[in-house]
Amino acid sequence: MKQTYIREISKYVGQEVVIKGWLYNIRYSGKLMFPQIRDGSGIIQGVVFKKAVSETVWKGFESLTQESSIIVKGKPREDSRAPGGFELDISDLEIVQIAEPYPITPKEHGVEFLMDHRHLWIRSKRQHAILRIRAEVIRAIRDFFDENDFVLCDTPIFTPAACEGTTTLFECNYFDDAKAYLTQSGQLYNEATAMAFGKVYCFGPTFRAEKSKTRRHLTEFWMVEPEIAYATLDDIMELAENFITHIVTRVLERRSEELRVLERDTSKLEKIVPPFPRLQYDDAARMLKEAGLAFEYGSDFGSPDETFLSSQYDKPVMIHRYPAQVKAFYMEVDPERPDLALCVDVLAPEGYGEIIGGGQRMASLEMLRKRIAEHNLPESAFDWYLDLRKYGSVPHAGFGMGVERCVAWLCGIEHVRETIPFPRMLYRLRP
Amino acid sequence: MKQTYIREISKYVGQEVVIKGWLYNIRYSGKLMFPQIRDGSGIIQGVVFKKAVSETVWKGFESLTQESSIIVKGKPREDSRAPGGFELDISDLEIVQIAEPYPITPKEHGVEFLMDHRHLWIRSKRQHAILRIRAEVIRAIRDFFDENDFVLCDTPIFTPAACEGTTTLFECNYFDDAKAYLTQSGQLYNEATAMAFGKVYCFGPTFRAEKSKTRRHLTEFWMVEPEIAYATLDDIMELAENFITHIVTRVLERRSEELRVLERDTSKLEKIVPPFPRLQYDDAARMLKEAGLAFEYGSDFGSPDETFLSSQYDKPVMIHRYPAQVKAFYMEVDPERPDLALCVDVLAPEGYGEIIGGGQRMASLEMLRKRIAEHNLPESAFDWYLDLRKYGSVPHAGFGMGVERCVAWLCGIEHVRETIPFPRMLYRLRP
């Protein structure tokens, strides 16, 4: 008989179905047993009535351990008291495998233990919910750009030169003693594809060899980066606003069950609608000063600064026009204040910090050459990038959003390590 | 005035629009000029009538070089003789930048020259068409799995141990002298997530340090890999068939214009409907023998073998049940013929070779341990993988499809290097 998935069980009320899955939990009550069965699509509570099944089936259920793989036959029935709204009256059982004693039990486990057992930990309700939200966020991201006529242009993972210093780059042995470096951002390549396709995005893993152990850092994380020819800073601020709202709305619509499992306060997410507050760097700096924080004008914001600023708003706040000196060499400058970069960072609410960084890119060949020299970068490494300013240079802008930080915020969880199936961190390469 | 994209020009017939783009080409004819303008979304032919524009505008057009960036104002008009079906009566011009002499001209260029100028080459009609088809293929892949309730679970790029020998693995310096290896496949991790989510897929870049210079090899390429708990070889053969058909249908529907640019014989693609021919390895071996090819029974197929076999059919052919000894250690064996693996390779027609490889995975802990020992692999490297056979092991199966080979086939092009924006090969790390 064909397998029925638990998430579709409501379509089969009163009909005999076959569920293939694992024993999540089981309760005994005299002549009744209540096995909870999961199949990856959901969890359903079964009812085994001693008089209604063969002795083999009854004894079979008695022998089951947590995570044993089983195939059960039964009829789903509506029951408003049941967790998913349905129960399964079980008539038959096939045991695929009795599991060895399962290491992850309902008792508390330490983080390192759980991380060592990540390949099993992902079967638990909470991790399941987080990773389904992650998948939904990624789908929402792609749908947003695809439906708005952006062309997906994958940028390379292997990059040739360590242009901006090797300290946070992972070095890789290529062929014949050559070295390659793993990408930190697809942006420079995005600028080339934007000149070919107008509106583009790249979306893939990026790598930062930072020796930091904060709750916001992974060495390997996924980033989506749109880039638009003929766009200005204002254009991409509006895009970021609509983009974030689209993702939040989608997750609220389609992942309410998972948000409930995570006990997420969704009223906070429902407030995320355009327009988002816009704050110039100068004003943000003044706010920090007035609040008594030890912030030095002209520097980048630290974690406590970001936390303070984002806590002033119940929506993401867009901070723009940072001093050019703290930003990357390719940032366009404000024609009215050449000491400021036409850039924007978007800070998520509730203290989640920066989730988006972007801005307008420098269009002038002469200015860009000057900035490369000022930053002591080798111009030869940028020859192809400079070409983009020789052959029909145009104003253009874009941003990057880290998926894991966005997911952590939407889920309302403390640490990004739970937002990706197999996190990679300073001391974590396994499983 | 708001920018109008050329692909939407049919909505604005008779209205004044602003196009922001680049000069693709220009023809002069006395008191008329016919500039072709591209904006990434399409190309439109403009008409500049000397008497209808100011002298500045006329002279401006005269001064334009190929790829100069321009903003033009005009009214679109239907014209069945025009390439896209519309022409633009131009009234105004703003020159953003006069481009330096563009290196890629209509004359023939060598492959190395074009690859060195890949950041500009992608602006050409043919590359544009290929990369749009690539984007469509990727979207079709994701839609297929998302709409069929597969959960996207990203698998890691950094992997800890060089389990199957380091010869084709890229080695990377991690922290404190540790080494990490770039993933060749997400499959082992997929098996863990399939036990948690039932139906999963991963989709990301994969890496092979092969010193081969064939037209089918890249060192960095994108692979999509579905995996299903409780699935058998037959299940995933049916899945592969529907999956490929879905992609081909989508590209035919939405990228007919691009296929036309590439002069693709679409009648060949229209034949791609289920069922696909299924051929057992033994029968394939016999066919090769009868055709007089120097093929040794028991070995894997070489490129000429694949070309011969695929040329016998006008659909992809699914070759299943290879000798277990030529396949990976984790392949399930056929219970009726334990010398055969329950695996399948799908060969694309027209000599494009293998685009899909997959099969059923070994479910038994004891058998798997035995195979690991037989393959002289260190069991310790697989401790977490073996866990999946201890805690509710189930039959399961999946496959992997390389995006670039699929795109090359659909586009009908010779070499995979044109199917990705910035190809990485043995001697190619730039731009």
Tab-separated table of N, CA, C and O in Angstrom, chain A residues 42-103:
chain	number	residue	atom	x	y	z
A	42	GLY	N	5.364	15.276	9.963
A	42	GLY	CA	4.552	15.626	11.133
A	42	GLY	C	4.588	14.514	12.158
A	42	GLY	O	5.297	13.516	11.987
A	43	ILE	N	3.812	14.718	13.210
A	43	ILE	CA	3.699	13.717	14.276
A	43	ILE	C	2.219	13.439	14.475
A	43	ILE	O	1.408	14.363	14.467
A	44	ILE	N	1.867	12.150	14.627
A	44	ILE	CA	0.474	11.816	14.906
A	44	ILE	C	0.431	10.856	16.087
A	44	ILE	O	1.337	10.035	16.258
A	45	GLN	N	-0.614	11.033	16.894
A	45	GLN	CA	-0.787	10.088	17.989
A	45	GLN	C	-1.627	8.914	17.509
A	45	GLN	O	-2.711	9.096	16.945
A	46	GLY	N	-1.132	7.704	17.741
A	46	GLY	CA	-1.874	6.510	17.406
A	46	GLY	C	-2.567	5.958	18.642
A	46	GLY	O	-2.192	6.261	19.769
A	47	VAL	N	-3.595	5.168	18.402
A	47	VAL	CA	-4.275	4.476	19.487
A	47	VAL	C	-4.261	2.987	19.159
A	47	VAL	O	-4.711	2.577	18.089
A	48	VAL	N	-3.686	2.182	20.090
A	48	VAL	CA	-3.689	0.734	19.907
A	48	VAL	C	-4.583	0.150	21.004
A	48	VAL	O	-4.311	0.314	22.202
A	49	PHE	N	-5.665	-0.477	20.581
A	49	PHE	CA	-6.624	-1.054	21.518
A	49	PHE	C	-6.364	-2.553	21.517
A	49	PHE	O	-6.442	-3.217	20.473
A	50	LYS	N	-6.058	-3.095	22.709
A	50	LYS	CA	-5.603	-4.488	22.796
A	50	LYS	C	-6.551	-5.453	22.097
A	50	LYS	O	-6.127	-6.383	21.411
A	51	LYS	N	-7.858	-5.193	22.265
A	51	LYS	CA	-8.839	-6.125	21.690
A	51	LYS	C	-8.963	-6.002	20.172
A	51	LYS	O	-9.516	-6.879	19.514
A	52	ALA	N	-8.475	-4.902	19.642
A	52	ALA	CA	-8.668	-4.662	18.209
A	52	ALA	C	-7.492	-5.144	17.364
A	52	ALA	O	-7.567	-5.110	16.137
A	53	VAL	N	-6.389	-5.538	18.014
A	53	VAL	CA	-5.213	-5.963	17.240
A	53	VAL	C	-4.771	-7.364	17.641
A	53	VAL	O	-5.156	-7.876	18.697
A	54	SER	N	-3.972	-7.968	16.796
A	54	SER	CA	-3.446	-9.311	17.102
A	54	SER	C	-2.459	-9.203	18.269
A	54	SER	O	-1.947	-8.116	18.581
A	55	GLU	N	-2.152	-10.343	18.866
A	55	GLU	CA	-1.202	-10.344	19.976
A	55	GLU	C	0.182	-9.930	19.482
A	55	GLU	O	0.939	-9.251	20.179
A	56	THR	N	0.502	-10.336	18.252
A	56	THR	CA	1.803	-9.964	17.678
A	56	THR	C	1.943	-8.442	17.601
A	56	THR	O	2.988	-7.888	17.932
A	57	VAL	N	0.889	-7.813	17.158
A	57	VAL	CA	0.944	-6.349	17.037
A	57	VAL	C	1.078	-5.718	18.423
A	57	VAL	O	1.913	-4.831	18.654
A	58	TRP	N	0.281	-6.163	19.373
A	58	TRP	CA	0.334	-5.621	20.737
A	58	TRP	C	1.736	-5.777	21.320
A	58	TRP	O	2.331	-4.826	21.823
A	59	LYS	N	2.267	-6.999	21.220
A	59	LYS	CA	3.612	-7.264	21.765
A	59	LYS	C	4.666	-6.469	21.004
A	59	LYS	O	5.674	-6.042	21.554
A	60	GLY	N	4.427	-6.321	19.718
A	60	GLY	CA	5.337	-5.524	18.897
A	60	GLY	C	5.444	-4.104	19.436
A	60	GLY	O	6.549	-3.585	19.650
A	61	PHE	N	4.316	-3.475	19.705
A	61	PHE	CA	4.348	-2.110	20.242
A	61	PHE	C	5.038	-2.071	21.601
A	61	PHE	O	5.766	-1.140	21.913
A	62	GLU	N	4.792	-3.131	22.416
A	62	GLU	CA	5.444	-3.175	23.729
A	62	GLU	C	6.971	-3.219	23.603
A	62	GLU	O	7.684	-2.768	24.491
A	63	SER	N	7.433	-3.809	22.497
A	63	SER	CA	8.887	-3.984	22.360
A	63	SER	C	9.593	-2.754	21.795
A	63	SER	O	10.822	-2.698	21.745
A	64	LEU	N	8.833	-1.757	21.363
A	64	LEU	CA	9.445	-0.626	20.651
A	64	LEU	C	10.240	0.293	21.578
A	64	LEU	O	9.818	0.582	22.690
A	65	THR	N	11.374	0.742	21.086
A	65	THR	CA	12.170	1.754	21.781
A	65	THR	C	12.039	3.067	21.005
A	65	THR	O	11.597	3.081	19.845
A	66	GLN	N	12.446	4.163	21.650
A	66	GLN	CA	12.398	5.477	20.991
A	66	GLN	C	13.204	5.446	19.682
A	66	GLN	O	14.299	4.898	19.655
A	67	GLU	N	12.609	5.993	18.630
A	67	GLU	CA	13.240	6.083	17.298
A	67	GLU	C	13.294	4.760	16.543
A	67	GLU	O	13.936	4.664	15.490
A	68	SER	N	12.609	3.714	17.067
A	68	SER	CA	12.488	2.494	16.268
A	68	SER	C	11.734	2.828	14.989
A	68	SER	O	10.791	3.626	14.994
A	69	SER	N	12.148	2.218	13.888
A	69	SER	CA	11.469	2.492	12.615
A	69	SER	C	10.324	1.503	12.423
A	69	SER	O	10.518	0.298	12.585
A	70	ILE	N	9.154	2.035	12.109
A	70	ILE	CA	7.946	1.206	12.039
A	70	ILE	C	7.057	1.626	10.874
A	70	ILE	O	7.062	2.780	10.444
A	71	ILE	N	6.279	0.642	10.400
A	71	ILE	CA	5.245	0.916	9.400
A	71	ILE	C	3.920	0.508	10.038
A	71	ILE	O	3.779	-0.635	10.474
A	72	VAL	N	2.996	1.437	10.147
A	72	VAL	CA	1.718	1.107	10.790
A	72	VAL	C	0.571	1.316	9.810
A	72	VAL	O	0.639	2.143	8.896
A	73	LYS	N	-0.473	0.511	10.030
A	73	LYS	CA	-1.690	0.633	9.242
A	73	LYS	C	-2.765	1.126	10.198
A	73	LYS	O	-2.782	0.745	11.370
A	74	GLY	N	-3.667	1.970	9.735
A	74	GLY	CA	-4.723	2.437	10.618
A	74	GLY	C	-5.637	3.409	9.917
A	74	GLY	O	-5.461	3.706	8.727
A	75	LYS	N	-6.667	3.869	10.675
A	75	LYS	CA	-7.619	4.828	10.121
A	75	LYS	C	-7.552	6.131	10.909
A	75	LYS	O	-7.738	6.121	12.125
A	76	PRO	N	-7.296	7.246	10.251
A	76	PRO	CA	-7.283	8.523	10.956
A	76	PRO	C	-8.706	8.972	11.316
A	76	PRO	O	-9.672	8.676	10.605
A	77	ARG	N	-8.782	9.643	12.463
A	77	ARG	CA	-10.047	10.082	13.011
A	77	ARG	C	-9.814	11.481	13.576
A	77	ARG	O	-8.768	11.765	14.168
A	78	GLU	N	-10.789	12.380	13.340
A	78	GLU	CA	-10.652	13.720	13.908
A	78	GLU	C	-10.786	13.668	15.416
A	78	GLU	O	-11.636	12.952	15.944
A	79	ASP	N	-9.935	14.388	16.127
A	79	ASP	CA	-10.033	14.461	17.584
A	79	ASP	C	-9.441	15.790	18.009
A	79	ASP	O	-8.226	15.998	17.939
A	80	SER	N	-10.320	16.673	18.451
A	80	SER	CA	-9.867	18.032	18.745
A	80	SER	C	-8.872	18.057	19.906
A	80	SER	O	-8.093	18.992	20.043
A	81	ARG	N	-8.891	17.003	20.763
A	81	ARG	CA	-7.949	16.980	21.887
A	81	ARG	C	-6.536	16.570	21.451
A	81	ARG	O	-5.555	16.830	22.142
A	82	ALA	N	-6.420	15.895	20.306
A	82	ALA	CA	-5.111	15.413	19.855
A	82	ALA	C	-4.253	16.588	19.384
A	82	ALA	O	-4.775	17.559	18.849
A	83	PRO	N	-2.934	16.490	19.581
A	83	PRO	CA	-2.029	17.599	19.225
A	83	PRO	C	-2.227	18.103	17.802
A	83	PRO	O	-2.420	19.292	17.582
A	84	GLY	N	-2.280	17.242	16.826
A	84	GLY	CA	-2.419	17.706	15.445
A	84	GLY	C	-3.860	17.781	14.985
A	84	GLY	O	-4.121	18.104	13.835
A	85	GLY	N	-4.806	17.445	15.884
A	85	GLY	CA	-6.213	17.460	15.497
A	85	GLY	C	-6.709	16.110	15.007
A	85	GLY	O	-7.902	15.953	14.736
A	86	PHE	N	-5.802	15.132	14.867
A	86	PHE	CA	-6.187	13.807	14.384
A	86	PHE	C	-5.503	12.719	15.203
A	86	PHE	O	-4.398	12.913	15.705
A	87	GLU	N	-6.206	11.600	15.332
A	87	GLU	CA	-5.609	10.415	15.933
A	87	GLU	C	-5.710	9.278	14.928
A	87	GLU	O	-6.551	9.300	14.025
A	88	LEU	N	-4.867	8.267	15.125
A	88	LEU	CA	-4.854	7.129	14.199
A	88	LEU	C	-5.248	5.862	14.954
A	88	LEU	O	-4.546	5.456	15.889
A	89	ASP	N	-6.358	5.263	14.573
A	89	ASP	CA	-6.736	3.971	15.149
A	89	ASP	C	-5.935	2.892	14.437
A	89	ASP	O	-6.174	2.593	13.256
A	90	ILE	N	-4.999	2.297	15.173
A	90	ILE	CA	-4.017	1.412	14.534
A	90	ILE	C	-4.531	-0.015	14.468
A	90	ILE	O	-5.050	-0.555	15.443
A	91	SER	N	-4.357	-0.638	13.303
A	91	SER	CA	-4.775	-2.027	13.132
A	91	SER	C	-3.588	-2.957	12.911
A	91	SER	O	-3.675	-4.145	13.180
A	92	ASP	N	-2.490	-2.435	12.414
A	92	ASP	CA	-1.371	-3.328	12.117
A	92	ASP	C	-0.036	-2.612	12.289
A	92	ASP	O	0.043	-1.377	12.208
A	93	LEU	N	0.993	-3.419	12.529
A	93	LEU	CA	2.340	-2.884	12.758
A	93	LEU	C	3.370	-3.759	12.066
A	93	LEU	O	3.326	-4.986	12.153
A	94	GLU	N	4.287	-3.120	11.382
A	94	GLU	CA	5.469	-3.826	10.883
A	94	GLU	C	6.688	-3.129	11.473
A	94	GLU	O	6.839	-1.914	11.326
A	95	ILE	N	7.519	-3.892	12.162
A	95	ILE	CA	8.722	-3.301	12.761
A	95	ILE	C	9.852	-3.387	11.749
A	95	ILE	O	10.191	-4.470	11.269
A	96	VAL	N	10.404	-2.250	11.403
A	96	VAL	CA	11.528	-2.246	10.474
A	96	VAL	C	12.829	-2.465	11.243
A	96	VAL	O	13.654	-3.289	10.882
A	97	GLN	N	12.992	-1.716	12.325
A	97	GLN	CA	14.163	-1.914	13.191
A	97	GLN	C	13.867	-1.427	14.609
A	97	GLN	O	13.313	-0.334	14.786
A	98	ILE	N	14.225	-2.265	15.587
A	98	ILE	CA	14.198	-1.812	16.985
A	98	ILE	C	15.478	-1.003	17.210
A	98	ILE	O	16.577	-1.512	16.998
A	99	ALA	N	15.309	0.255	17.585
A	99	ALA	CA	16.475	1.129	17.750
A	99	ALA	C	17.254	0.776	19.006
A	99	ALA	O	16.675	0.377	20.016
A	100	GLU	N	18.562	0.950	18.925
A	100	GLU	CA	19.396	0.880	20.135
A	100	GLU	C	18.991	2.026	21.059
A	100	GLU	O	18.358	2.985	20.614
A	101	PRO	N	19.351	1.940	22.353
A	101	PRO	CA	18.937	3.014	23.282
A	101	PRO	C	19.351	4.384	22.744
A	101	PRO	O	20.531	4.618	22.467
A	102	TYR	N	18.374	5.258	22.562
A	102	TYR	CA	18.602	6.524	21.869
A	102	TYR	C	19.327	7.517	22.780
A	102	TYR	O	18.914	7.723	23.928
A	103	PRO	N	20.399	8.118	22.309
A	103	PRO	CA	21.199	8.969	23.211
A	103	PRO	C	20.504	10.257	23.648
A	103	PRO	O	20.824	10.795	24.705
